[in-house]
C-alpha positions as semicolon CSV with decimal commas, in nm:
position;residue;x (nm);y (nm);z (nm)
1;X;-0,696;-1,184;0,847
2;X;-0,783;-0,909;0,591
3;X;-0,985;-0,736;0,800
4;X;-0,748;-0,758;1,101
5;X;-0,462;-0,590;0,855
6;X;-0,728;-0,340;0,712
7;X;-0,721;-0,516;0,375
8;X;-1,022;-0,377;0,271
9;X;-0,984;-0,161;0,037
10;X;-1,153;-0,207;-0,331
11;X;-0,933;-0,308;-0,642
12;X;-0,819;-0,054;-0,846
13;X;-0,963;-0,075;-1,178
14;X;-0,772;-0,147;-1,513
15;X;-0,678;0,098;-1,717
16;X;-0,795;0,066;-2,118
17;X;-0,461;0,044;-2,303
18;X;-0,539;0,303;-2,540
19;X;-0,630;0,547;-2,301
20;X;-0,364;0,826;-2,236
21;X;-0,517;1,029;-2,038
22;X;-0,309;1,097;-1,652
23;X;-0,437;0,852;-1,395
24;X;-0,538;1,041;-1,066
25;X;-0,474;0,855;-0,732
26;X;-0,766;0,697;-0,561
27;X;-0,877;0,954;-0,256
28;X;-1,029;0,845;0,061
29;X;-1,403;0,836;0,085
30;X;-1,386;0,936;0,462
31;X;-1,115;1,228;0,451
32;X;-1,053;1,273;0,105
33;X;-0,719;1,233;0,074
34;X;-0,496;1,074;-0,199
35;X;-0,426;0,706;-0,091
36;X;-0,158;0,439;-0,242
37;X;-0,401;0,130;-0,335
38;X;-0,186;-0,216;-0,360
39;X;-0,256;-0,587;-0,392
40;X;-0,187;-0,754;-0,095
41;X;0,038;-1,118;-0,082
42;X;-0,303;-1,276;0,019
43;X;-0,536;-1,174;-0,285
44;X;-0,663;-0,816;-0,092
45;X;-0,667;-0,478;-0,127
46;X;-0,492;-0,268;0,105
47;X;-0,484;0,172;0,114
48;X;-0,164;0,273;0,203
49;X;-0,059;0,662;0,301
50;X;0,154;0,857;0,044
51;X;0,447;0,868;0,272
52;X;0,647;0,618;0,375
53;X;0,788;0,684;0,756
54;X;1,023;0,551;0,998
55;X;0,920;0,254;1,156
56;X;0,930;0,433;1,564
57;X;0,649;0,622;1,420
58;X;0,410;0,379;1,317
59;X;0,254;0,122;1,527
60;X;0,345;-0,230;1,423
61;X;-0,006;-0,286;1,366
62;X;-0,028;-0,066;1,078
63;X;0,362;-0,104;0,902
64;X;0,373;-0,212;0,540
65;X;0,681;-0,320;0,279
66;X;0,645;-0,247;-0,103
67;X;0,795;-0,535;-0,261
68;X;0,877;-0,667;-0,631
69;X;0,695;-0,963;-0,803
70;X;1,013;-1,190;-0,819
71;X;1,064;-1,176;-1,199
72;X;1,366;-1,207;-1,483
73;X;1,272;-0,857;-1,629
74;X;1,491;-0,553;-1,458
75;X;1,194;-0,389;-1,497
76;X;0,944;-0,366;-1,197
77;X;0,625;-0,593;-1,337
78;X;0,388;-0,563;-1,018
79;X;0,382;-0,458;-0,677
80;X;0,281;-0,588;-0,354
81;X;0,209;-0,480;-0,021
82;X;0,362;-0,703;0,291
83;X;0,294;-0,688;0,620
84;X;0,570;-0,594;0,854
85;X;0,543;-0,916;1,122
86;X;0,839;-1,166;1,244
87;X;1,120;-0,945;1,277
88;X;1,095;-0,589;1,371
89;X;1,208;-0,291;1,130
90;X;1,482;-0,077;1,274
91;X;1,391;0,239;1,397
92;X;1,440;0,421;1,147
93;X;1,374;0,202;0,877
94;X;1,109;0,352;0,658
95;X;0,771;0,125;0,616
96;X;0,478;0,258;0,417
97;X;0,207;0,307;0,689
98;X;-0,163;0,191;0,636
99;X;-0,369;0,513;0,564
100;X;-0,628;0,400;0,825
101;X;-0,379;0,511;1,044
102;X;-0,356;0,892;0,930
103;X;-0,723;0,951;0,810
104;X;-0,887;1,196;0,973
105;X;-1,262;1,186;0,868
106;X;-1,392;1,542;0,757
């Protein structure tokens, strides 16, 4: 199923506490561009573009939702990436698109 969704992509690692030095985004190893890396609802790993776009212009192979961890706190704990499946997004609904989609190897 991973594979299928292009939930491949490695953990990102965790950062030491005490360290305050700025954070980078991951980049692609095949076109070098910045990438969005999120844990997926089933234990994966999944690169995401920067943008997020309206769903007519991504396939509905490749649409993803950002959700919240369900928690008491007002304040976002964790991320995760869904896959858009079931019921389609409106039109222009905006879904983050996998960045498999827009790399362009160099």
């Amino acid at each position: 199923m991973a594979e299928a969704d292009g939930a491949t992509a490695p953990p990102r690692p965790s950062p030491d506490p005490d360290d305050v030095t700025w954070i980078e985004p991951p980049r692609c190893p095949e076109c070098g561009a910045s990438v969005r890396v999120y844990p997926t609802n089933y234990d994966r790993w999944v690169s995401l573009a920067m943008v997020e776009l309206p769903a007519k212009d991504v396939p509905a192979a490749f649409r993803w939702r950002l959700t919240r961890v369900p928690d008491r706190s007002p304040v976002p704990t964790d991320i995760l990436a869904v896959r858009v499946r079931g019921i389609d997004p409106l039109p222009s609904e905006p879904v983050a698109p996998a960045h498999h989609m827009m790399c362009v190897p160099e």
